[in-house]
Coordinates of C-alpha atoms in Angstrom, one line a residue:
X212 CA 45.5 -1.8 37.7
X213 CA 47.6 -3.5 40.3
X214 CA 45.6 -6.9 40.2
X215 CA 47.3 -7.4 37.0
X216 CA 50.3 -7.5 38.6
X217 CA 49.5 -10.0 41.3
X218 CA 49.4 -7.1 44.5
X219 CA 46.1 -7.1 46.5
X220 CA 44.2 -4.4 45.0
X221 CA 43.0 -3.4 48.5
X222 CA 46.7 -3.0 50.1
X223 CA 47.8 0.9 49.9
X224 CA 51.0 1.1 47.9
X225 CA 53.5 2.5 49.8
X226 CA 55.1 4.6 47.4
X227 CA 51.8 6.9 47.4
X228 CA 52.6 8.8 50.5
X229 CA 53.0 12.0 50.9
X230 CA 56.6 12.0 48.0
X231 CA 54.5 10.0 45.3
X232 CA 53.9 11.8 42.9
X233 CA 51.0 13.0 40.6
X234 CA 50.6 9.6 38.9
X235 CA 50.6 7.6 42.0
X236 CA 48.1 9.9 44.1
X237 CA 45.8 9.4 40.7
X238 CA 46.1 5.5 41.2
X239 CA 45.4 6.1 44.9
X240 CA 42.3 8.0 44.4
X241 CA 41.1 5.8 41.8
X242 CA 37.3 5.3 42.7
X243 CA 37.9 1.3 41.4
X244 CA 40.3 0.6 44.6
X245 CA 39.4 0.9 48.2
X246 CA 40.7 4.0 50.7
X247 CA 43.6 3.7 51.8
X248 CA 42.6 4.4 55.2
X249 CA 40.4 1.5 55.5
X250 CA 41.7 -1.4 57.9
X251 CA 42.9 -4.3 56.1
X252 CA 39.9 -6.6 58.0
X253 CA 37.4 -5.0 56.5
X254 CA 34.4 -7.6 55.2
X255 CA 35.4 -7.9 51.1
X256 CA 32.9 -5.8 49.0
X257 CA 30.8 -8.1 46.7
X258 CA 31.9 -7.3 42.9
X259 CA 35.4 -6.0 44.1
X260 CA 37.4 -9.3 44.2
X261 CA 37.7 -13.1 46.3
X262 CA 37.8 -13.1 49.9
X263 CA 41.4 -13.1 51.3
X264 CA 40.2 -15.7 53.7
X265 CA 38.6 -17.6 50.7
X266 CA 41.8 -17.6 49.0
X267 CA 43.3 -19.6 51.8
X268 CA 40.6 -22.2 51.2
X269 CA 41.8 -25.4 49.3
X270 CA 39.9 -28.7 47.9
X271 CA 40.8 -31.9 50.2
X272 CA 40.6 -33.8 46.5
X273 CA 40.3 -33.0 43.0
X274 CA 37.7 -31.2 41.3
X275 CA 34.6 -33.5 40.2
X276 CA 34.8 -34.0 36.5
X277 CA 31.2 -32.3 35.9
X278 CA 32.5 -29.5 38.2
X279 CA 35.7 -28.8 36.2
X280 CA 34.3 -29.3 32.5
X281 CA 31.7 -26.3 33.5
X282 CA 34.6 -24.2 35.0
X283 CA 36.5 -24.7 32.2
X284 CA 33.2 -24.0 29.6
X285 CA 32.8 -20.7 32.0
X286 CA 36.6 -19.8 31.3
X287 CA 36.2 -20.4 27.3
X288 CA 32.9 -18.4 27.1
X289 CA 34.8 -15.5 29.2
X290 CA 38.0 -15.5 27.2
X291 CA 36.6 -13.8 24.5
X292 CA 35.9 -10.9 26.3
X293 CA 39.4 -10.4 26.9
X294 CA 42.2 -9.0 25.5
X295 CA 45.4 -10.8 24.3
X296 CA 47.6 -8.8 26.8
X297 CA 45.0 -9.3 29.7
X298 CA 45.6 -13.4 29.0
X299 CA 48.7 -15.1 30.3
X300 CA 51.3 -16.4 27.7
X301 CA 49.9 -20.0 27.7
X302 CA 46.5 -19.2 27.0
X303 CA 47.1 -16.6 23.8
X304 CA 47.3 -19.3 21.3
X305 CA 43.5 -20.1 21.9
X306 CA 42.2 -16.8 21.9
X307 CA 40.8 -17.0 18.5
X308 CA 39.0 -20.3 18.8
X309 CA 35.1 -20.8 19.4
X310 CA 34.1 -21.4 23.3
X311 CA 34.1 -25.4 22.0
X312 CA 37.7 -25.9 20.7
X313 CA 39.0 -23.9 23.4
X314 CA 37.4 -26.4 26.3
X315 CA 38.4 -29.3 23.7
X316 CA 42.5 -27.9 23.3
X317 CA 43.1 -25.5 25.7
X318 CA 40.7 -27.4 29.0
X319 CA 43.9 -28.1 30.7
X320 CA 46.3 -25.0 30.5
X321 CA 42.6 -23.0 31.4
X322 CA 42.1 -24.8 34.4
X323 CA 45.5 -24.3 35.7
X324 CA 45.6 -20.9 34.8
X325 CA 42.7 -20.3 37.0
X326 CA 44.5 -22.0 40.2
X327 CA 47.3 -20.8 39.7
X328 CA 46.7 -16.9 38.1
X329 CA 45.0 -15.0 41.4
X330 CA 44.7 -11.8 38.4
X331 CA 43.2 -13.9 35.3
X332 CA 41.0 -15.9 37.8
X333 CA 39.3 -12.2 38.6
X334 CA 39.0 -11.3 35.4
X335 CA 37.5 -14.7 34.5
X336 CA 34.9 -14.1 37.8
X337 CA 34.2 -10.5 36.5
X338 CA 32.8 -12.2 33.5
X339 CA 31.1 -14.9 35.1
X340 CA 29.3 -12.4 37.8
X341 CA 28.2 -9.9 34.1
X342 CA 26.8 -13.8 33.0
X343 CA 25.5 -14.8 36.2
X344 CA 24.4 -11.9 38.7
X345 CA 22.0 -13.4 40.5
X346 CA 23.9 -16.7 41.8
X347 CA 27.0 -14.7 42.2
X348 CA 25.0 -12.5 44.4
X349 CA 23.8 -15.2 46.0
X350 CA 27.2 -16.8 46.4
X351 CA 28.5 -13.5 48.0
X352 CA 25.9 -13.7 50.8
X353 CA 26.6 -17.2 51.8
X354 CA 23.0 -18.7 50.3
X355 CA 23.2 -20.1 47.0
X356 CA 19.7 -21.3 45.5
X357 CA 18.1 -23.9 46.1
X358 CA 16.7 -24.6 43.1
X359 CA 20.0 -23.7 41.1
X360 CA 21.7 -27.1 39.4
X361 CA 24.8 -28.2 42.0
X362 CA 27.5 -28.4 38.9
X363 CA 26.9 -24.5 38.3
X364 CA 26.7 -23.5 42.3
X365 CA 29.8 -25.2 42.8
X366 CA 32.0 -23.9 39.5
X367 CA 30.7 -20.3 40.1
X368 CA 31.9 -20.8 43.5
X369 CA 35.6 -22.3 42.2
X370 CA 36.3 -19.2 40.1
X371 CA 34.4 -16.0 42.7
X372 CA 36.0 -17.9 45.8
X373 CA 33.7 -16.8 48.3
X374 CA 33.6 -17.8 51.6
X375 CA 33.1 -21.3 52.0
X376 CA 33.4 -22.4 48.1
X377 CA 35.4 -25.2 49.2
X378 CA 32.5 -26.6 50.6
X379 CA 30.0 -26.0 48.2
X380 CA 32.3 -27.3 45.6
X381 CA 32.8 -30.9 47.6
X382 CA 28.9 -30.7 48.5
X383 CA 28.5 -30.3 44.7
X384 CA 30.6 -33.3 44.3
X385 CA 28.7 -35.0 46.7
X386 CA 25.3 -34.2 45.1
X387 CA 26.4 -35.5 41.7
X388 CA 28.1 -38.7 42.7
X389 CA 24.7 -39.5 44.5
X390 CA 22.0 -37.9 41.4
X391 CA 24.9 -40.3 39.7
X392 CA 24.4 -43.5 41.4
X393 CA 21.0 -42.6 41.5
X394 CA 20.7 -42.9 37.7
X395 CA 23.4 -45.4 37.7
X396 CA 20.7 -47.3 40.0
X397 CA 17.2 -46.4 38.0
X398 CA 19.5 -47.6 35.4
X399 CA 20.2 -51.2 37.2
X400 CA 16.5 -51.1 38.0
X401 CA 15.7 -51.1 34.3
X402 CA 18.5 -53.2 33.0
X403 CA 17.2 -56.2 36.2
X404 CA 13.8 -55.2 34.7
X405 CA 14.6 -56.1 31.0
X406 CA 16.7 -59.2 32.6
X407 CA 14.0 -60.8 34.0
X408 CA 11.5 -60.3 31.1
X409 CA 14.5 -61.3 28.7
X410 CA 14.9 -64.5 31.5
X411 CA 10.8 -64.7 31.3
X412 CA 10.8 -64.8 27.6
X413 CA 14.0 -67.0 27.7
X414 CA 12.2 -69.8 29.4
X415 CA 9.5 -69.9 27.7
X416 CA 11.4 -70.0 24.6
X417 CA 13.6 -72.9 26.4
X418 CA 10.2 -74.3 27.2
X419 CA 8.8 -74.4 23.8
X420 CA 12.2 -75.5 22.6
X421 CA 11.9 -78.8 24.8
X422 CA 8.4 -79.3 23.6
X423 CA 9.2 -79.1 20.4
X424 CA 12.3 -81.3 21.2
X425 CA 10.1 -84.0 22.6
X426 CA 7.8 -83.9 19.8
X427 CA 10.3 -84.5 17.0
X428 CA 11.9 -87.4 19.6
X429 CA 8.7 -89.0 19.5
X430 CA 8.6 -88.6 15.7
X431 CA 11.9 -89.5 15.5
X432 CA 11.2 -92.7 17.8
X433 CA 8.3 -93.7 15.8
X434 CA 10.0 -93.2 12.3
X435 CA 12.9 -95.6 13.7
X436 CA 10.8 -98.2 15.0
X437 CA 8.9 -98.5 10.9
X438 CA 12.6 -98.1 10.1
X439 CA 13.8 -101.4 12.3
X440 CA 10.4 -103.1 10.9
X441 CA 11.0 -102.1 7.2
X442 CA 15.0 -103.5 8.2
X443 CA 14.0 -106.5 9.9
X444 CA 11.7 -107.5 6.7
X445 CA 14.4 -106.6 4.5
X446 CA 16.7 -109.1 5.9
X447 CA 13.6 -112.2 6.0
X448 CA 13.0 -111.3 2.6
X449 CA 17.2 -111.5 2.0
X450 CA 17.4 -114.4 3.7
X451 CA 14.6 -116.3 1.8
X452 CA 15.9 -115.0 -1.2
X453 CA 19.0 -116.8 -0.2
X454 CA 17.4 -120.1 0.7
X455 CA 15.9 -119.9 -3.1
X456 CA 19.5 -119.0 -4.5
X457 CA 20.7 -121.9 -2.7
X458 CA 18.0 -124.2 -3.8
X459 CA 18.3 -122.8 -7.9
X460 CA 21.8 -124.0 -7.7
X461 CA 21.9 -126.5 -6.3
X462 CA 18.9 -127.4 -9.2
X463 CA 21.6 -126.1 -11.4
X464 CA 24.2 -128.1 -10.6
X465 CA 21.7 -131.2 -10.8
X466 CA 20.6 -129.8 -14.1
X467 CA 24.7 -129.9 -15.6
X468 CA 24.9 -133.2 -14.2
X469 CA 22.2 -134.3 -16.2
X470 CA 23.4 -132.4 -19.3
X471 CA 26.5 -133.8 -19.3
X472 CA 24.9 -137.3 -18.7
X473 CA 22.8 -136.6 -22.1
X474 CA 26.0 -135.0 -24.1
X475 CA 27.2 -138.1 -23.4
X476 CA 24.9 -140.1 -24.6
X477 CA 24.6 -137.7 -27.2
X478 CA 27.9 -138.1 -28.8
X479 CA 27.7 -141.9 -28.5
X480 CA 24.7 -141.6 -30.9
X481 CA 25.9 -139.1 -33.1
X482 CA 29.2 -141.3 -33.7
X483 CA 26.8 -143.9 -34.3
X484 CA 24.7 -141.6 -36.6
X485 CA 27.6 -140.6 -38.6
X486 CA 29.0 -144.4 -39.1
X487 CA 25.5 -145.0 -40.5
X488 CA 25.3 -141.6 -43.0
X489 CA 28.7 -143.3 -44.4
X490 CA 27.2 -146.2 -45.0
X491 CA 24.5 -144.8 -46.7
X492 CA 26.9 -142.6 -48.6
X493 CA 28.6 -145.5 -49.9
X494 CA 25.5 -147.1 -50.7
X495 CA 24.4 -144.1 -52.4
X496 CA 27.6 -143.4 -54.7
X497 CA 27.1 -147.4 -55.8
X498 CA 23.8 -146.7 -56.8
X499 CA 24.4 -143.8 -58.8
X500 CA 27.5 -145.6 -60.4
X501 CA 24.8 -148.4 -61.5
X502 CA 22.7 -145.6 -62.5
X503 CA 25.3 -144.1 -65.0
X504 CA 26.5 -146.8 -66.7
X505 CA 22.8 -148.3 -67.6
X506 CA 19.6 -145.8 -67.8
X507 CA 16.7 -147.3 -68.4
X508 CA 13.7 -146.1 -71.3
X509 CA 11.6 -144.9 -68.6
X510 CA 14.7 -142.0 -67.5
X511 CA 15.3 -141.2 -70.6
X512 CA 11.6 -140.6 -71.6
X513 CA 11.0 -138.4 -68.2
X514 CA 14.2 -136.9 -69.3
X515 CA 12.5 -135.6 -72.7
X516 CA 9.2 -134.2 -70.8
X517 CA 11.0 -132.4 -67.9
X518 CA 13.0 -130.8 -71.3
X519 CA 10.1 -129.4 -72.8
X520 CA 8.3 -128.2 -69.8
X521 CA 11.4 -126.2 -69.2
X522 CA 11.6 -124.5 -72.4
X523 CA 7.6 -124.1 -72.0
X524 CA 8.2 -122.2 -69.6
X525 CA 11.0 -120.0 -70.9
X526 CA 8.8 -119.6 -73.9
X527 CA 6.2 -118.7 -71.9
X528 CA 8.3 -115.9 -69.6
X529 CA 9.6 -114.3 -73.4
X530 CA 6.3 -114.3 -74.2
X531 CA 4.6 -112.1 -71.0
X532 CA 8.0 -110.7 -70.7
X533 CA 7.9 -111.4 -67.0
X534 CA 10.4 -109.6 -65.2
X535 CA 13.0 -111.2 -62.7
X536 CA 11.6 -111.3 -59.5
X537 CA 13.3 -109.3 -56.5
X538 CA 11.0 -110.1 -53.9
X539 CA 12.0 -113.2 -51.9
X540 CA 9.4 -114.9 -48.9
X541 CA 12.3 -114.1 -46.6
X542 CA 11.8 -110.6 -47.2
X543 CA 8.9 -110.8 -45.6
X544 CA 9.5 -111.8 -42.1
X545 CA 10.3 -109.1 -40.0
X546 CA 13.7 -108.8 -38.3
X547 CA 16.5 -105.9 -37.3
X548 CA 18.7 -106.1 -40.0
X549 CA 22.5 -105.2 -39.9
X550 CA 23.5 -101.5 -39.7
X551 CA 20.0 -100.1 -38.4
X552 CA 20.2 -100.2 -34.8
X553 CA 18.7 -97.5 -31.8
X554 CA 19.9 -96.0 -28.9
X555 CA 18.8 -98.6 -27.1
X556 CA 20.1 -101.2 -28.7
X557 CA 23.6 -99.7 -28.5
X558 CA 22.9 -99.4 -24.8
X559 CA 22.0 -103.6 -25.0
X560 CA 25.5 -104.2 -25.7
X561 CA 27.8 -105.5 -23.8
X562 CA 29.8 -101.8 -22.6
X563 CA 30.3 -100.6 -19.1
X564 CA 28.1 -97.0 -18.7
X565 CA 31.6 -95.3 -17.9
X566 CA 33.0 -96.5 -21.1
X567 CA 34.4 -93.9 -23.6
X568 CA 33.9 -96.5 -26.0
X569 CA 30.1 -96.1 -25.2
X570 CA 29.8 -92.5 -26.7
X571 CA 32.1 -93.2 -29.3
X572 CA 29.3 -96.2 -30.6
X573 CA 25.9 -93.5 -29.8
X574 CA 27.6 -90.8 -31.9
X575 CA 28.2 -93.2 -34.6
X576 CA 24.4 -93.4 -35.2
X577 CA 23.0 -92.2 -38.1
X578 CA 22.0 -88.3 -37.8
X579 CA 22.8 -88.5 -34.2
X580 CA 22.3 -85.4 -32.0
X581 CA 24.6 -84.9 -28.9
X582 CA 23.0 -82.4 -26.2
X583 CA 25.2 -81.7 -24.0
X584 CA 24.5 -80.2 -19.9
X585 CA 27.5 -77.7 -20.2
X586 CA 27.8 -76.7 -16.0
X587 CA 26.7 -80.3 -14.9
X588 CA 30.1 -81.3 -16.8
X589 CA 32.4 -78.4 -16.3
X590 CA 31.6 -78.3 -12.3
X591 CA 32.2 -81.9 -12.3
X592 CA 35.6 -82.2 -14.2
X593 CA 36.8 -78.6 -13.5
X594 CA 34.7 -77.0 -10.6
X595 CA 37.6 -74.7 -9.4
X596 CA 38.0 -72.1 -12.8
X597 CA 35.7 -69.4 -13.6
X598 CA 32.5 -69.7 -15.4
X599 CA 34.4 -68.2 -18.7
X600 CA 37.0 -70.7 -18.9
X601 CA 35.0 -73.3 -17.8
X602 CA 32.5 -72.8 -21.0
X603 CA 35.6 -72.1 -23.4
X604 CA 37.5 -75.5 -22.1
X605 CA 34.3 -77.5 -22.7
X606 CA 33.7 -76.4 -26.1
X607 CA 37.0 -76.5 -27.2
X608 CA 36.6 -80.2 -26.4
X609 CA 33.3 -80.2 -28.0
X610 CA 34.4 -78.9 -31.1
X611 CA 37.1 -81.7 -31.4
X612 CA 33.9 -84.3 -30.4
X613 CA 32.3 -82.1 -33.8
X614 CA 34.4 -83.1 -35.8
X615 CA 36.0 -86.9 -35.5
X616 CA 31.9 -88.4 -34.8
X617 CA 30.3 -85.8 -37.4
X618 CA 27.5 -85.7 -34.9
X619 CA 25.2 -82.2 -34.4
X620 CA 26.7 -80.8 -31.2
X621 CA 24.3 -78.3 -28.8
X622 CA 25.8 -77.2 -25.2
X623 CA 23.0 -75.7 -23.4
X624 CA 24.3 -73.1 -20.5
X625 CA 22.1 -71.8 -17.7
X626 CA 21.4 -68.3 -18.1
X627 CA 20.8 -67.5 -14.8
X628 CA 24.1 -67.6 -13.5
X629 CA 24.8 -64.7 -15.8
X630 CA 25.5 -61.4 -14.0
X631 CA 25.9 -59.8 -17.8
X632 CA 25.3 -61.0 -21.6
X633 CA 28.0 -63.2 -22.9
X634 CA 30.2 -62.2 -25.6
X635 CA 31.1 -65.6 -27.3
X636 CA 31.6 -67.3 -30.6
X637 CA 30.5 -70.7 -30.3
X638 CA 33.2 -73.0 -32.3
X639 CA 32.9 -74.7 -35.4
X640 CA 30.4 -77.7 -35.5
X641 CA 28.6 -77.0 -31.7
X642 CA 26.2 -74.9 -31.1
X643 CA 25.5 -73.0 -27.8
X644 CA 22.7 -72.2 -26.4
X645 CA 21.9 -69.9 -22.9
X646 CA 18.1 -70.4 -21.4
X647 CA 15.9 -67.5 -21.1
X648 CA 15.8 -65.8 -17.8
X649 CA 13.2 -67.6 -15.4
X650 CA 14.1 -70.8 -17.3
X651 CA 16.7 -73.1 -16.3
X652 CA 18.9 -75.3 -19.0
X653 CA 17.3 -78.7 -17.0
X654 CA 13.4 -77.5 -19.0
X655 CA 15.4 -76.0 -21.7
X656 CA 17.5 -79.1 -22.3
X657 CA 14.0 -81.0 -22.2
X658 CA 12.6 -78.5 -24.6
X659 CA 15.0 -80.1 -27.0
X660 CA 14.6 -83.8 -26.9
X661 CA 11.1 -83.0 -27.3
X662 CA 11.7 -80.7 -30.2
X663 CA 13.4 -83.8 -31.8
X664 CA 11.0 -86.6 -34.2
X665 CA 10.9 -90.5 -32.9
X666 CA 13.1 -92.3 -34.0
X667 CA 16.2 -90.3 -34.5
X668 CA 19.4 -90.9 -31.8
X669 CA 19.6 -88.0 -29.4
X670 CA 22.3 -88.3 -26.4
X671 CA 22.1 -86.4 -23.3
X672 CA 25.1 -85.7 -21.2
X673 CA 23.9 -85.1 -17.5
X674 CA 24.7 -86.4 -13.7
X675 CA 21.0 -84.5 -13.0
X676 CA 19.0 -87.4 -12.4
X677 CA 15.9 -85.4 -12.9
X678 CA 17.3 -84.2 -16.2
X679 CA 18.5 -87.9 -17.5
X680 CA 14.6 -89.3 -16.3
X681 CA 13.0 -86.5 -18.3
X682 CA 15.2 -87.2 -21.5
X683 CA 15.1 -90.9 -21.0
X684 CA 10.7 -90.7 -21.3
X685 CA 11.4 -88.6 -24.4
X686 CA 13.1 -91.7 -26.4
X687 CA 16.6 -90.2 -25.8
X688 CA 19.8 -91.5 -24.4
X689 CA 21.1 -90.1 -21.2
X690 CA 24.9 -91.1 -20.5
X691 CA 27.2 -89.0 -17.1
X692 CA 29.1 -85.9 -17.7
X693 CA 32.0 -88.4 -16.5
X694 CA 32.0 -90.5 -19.4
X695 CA 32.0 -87.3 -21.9
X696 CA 34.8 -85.9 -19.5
X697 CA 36.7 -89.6 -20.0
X698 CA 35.6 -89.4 -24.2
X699 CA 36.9 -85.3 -24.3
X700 CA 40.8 -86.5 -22.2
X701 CA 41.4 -88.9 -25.0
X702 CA 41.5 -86.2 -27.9

């Protein structure tokens, strides 16, 4: 087979005149190749090979890349048909691939093996013409179909090369750049399409977006003029709280003037009082110096009854065997006496609310109860350290708090923050609660005031106002987590 060899298949070979011998008359009878007698202008025979004129052809530009990826799917499809000697030396390494990794590793060396291999690019356009008869037919007489999709008129007409397949390969090129910006256009239609309804929807957004802006301006308008109002009574009802200020002391400083006028005149009269009581205290010790050195009858007769009405009497209590009286009239009256005081009245005293001191005097209570917020204080005195050392730093405080005050101790933790159950042994003298899940420690915490009978101290650690106005219509005594945090840094 002298295509194989890169020889026109339709040139005689010399050597098979009339001193060739048996093997090369064989190869010039073979039925494959054309006479030897025929002229070398002969029309190419459709099947037998590419046009010699064809061959001359060449592309004014590259291949379009539709154009070349079919070629190149035609070429991997065809390459399994062939041998491993019939492929050149850069193609062998792919022969054992699918069609797809071939066009994926071996696209390039395949497409240059086509333009440059006259023998494989026959061999390749055998295959395609077994694959493809009727547009290779078609191709062969010069009228390709109509119908038939450019991209596979034009990379049928690359590999067969007939006459004029330069053409239809650049009118292929031509045909998919415009179906191309044809769809690249439909595509702009669409996408100006969506634009506008996008713009459409857009505006009307914008426009409900203004209304909506003007609405809360007017509300907003509105809410500041009651605002200014409220403001501008504020300050007539500052400034005639002033005036009365003003007037009360200036009243006050009338009302020291007097005072002082009347301690005046009050110490003149008591130094005039006193000069008088020693008078009368002379007078008096005279008297009772008469008085001792001569009694008279009548004392010493009212001497003798007083005398026996007192031992009446003691005769009397032996005989009814009274017992001593422990009720006094003063025990009647009802006061506060020493030692029994509230929550409340610890909170009368005169101690700043941020006072250690404060806490020290609550827990010092009789049978007082400390409950105890446990994240309201750790995320204020220690917000940046886990959940797990925040609990173990507070009760480790806690526990010391346990056991100088000898107050009960209970540190309630919210339980929903838990992403798993807590392995932890509560320390000596505190105990540690977790609330139930769909319960937060604020109704827990509240759950425990109210738990507790009147009358007995309980203090509530807690920044939550809503948790320290609960507690506080309970009977208990809220105090910050900042004064606990102040208490817990001196131990």
């Amino acid at each position: 087979m002298e295509e194989r060899t890169g020889g026109d298949p339709r040139r005689p070979d010399p050597a098979a005149g009339e001193g060739a011998g048996p093997a090369a008359r064989a190869a010039a009878e073979d039925p494959a190749g054309p006479d030897p007698a025929e002229p070398r202008s002969a029309a190419p025979v459709p099947g037998a090979g590419p046009d010699p004129d064809a061959e001359l052809e060449s592309l004014e530009r590259p291949l379009p890349e539709k154009v070349r990826r079919r070629v190149v799917g035609f070429t991997g499809d065809a390459l399994g048909g062939l041998t491993v000697a019939e492929l050149p030396p850069p193609l062998r390494q792919y022969a054992r691939f699918t069609p797809q990794r071939r066009a994926k590793f071996g696209g390039n060396a395949m497409a240059a093996a086509l333009e440059s291999d006259a023998v494989f690019r026959q061999r390749i356009a055998s295959r395609v013409r077994e694959q493809f008869p009727e547009l290779a037919g078609a191709l062969d007489e010069g009228t390709p179909p109509p119908a038939a999709d450019p991209v596979d008129v034009a990379a049928a007409a690359y590999v067969l090369r007939p006459s004029g397949w330069a053409k239809l390969v650049a009118a292929a090129g031509e045909e998919a750049q415009r179906a191309q910006a044809e769809r690249a256009g439909e595509e702009a239609q669409r996408e100006l399409v969506q634009l506008r309804e996008e713009l459409s929807q857009a505006r009307g957004a914008a426009r409900d977006e203004a209304e909506r802006g003007r609405r809360e301006q007017e509300a907003l308008r509105k809410e500041l003029d009651g605002t200014q109002r409220k403001l501008r009574s504020a300050q007539a009802d500052v400034r005639r709280r002033e005036a009365s200020l003003r007037k009360l002391q200036e009243e006050l400083d009338g009302a020291r003037a007097s005072a002082g006028t009347e301690k005046a005149a009050l110490d003149s009269e008591l130094r005039r009082l006193k000069s008088r009581l020693a008078e009368a205290e002379s007078a008096l010790e005279a008297g009772r110096r008469a008085a001792r050195e001569g009694r008279s009858v009548e004392d010493m007769r009212v001497r003798l009854l007083l005398d026996t009405v007192l031992d009446a009497a003691q005769g009397l209590r032996r005989e009814l065997a009274l017992p001593p009286s422990e009720t006094r009239p003063a025990d009647t009256v009802d006061a506060v006496e020493p030692g029994r005081m509230s929550p409340k009245d610890v909170a009368a005293r005169a101690l700043s609310d941020t006072d250690p001191a404060l806490l020290d005097q609550l827990l010092a209570l009789p049978h007082a109860h400390l409950v105890v917020d446990g994240y309201n204080v750790t995320k204020t005195g220690y917000p940046a350290l886990p959940l797990e050392k925040q609990r173990l730093r507070l009760l480790g405080g806690l526990a010391v708090l346990a056991a100088q005050s000898g107050a009960e101790v209970t540190c309630v933790f919210d339980g929903a923050e838990l992403a798993a159950p807590v392995l932890l042994a509560p320390p000596r003298g505190v105990r540690v609660l977790f609330s139930k899940p769909g319960q937060t420690a604020d109704e827990l915490i509240r759950r425990l005031v109210r738990a507790e009978p009147p009358g007995r101290a309980v203090v509530v650690v807690s920044s939550d106002r809503e948790v320290a106005d609960g507690c506080a219509a309970a009977g208990a005594r809220p105090v910050a987590s900042a004064l606990l945090l102040k208490r817990l840094a001196r131990t």
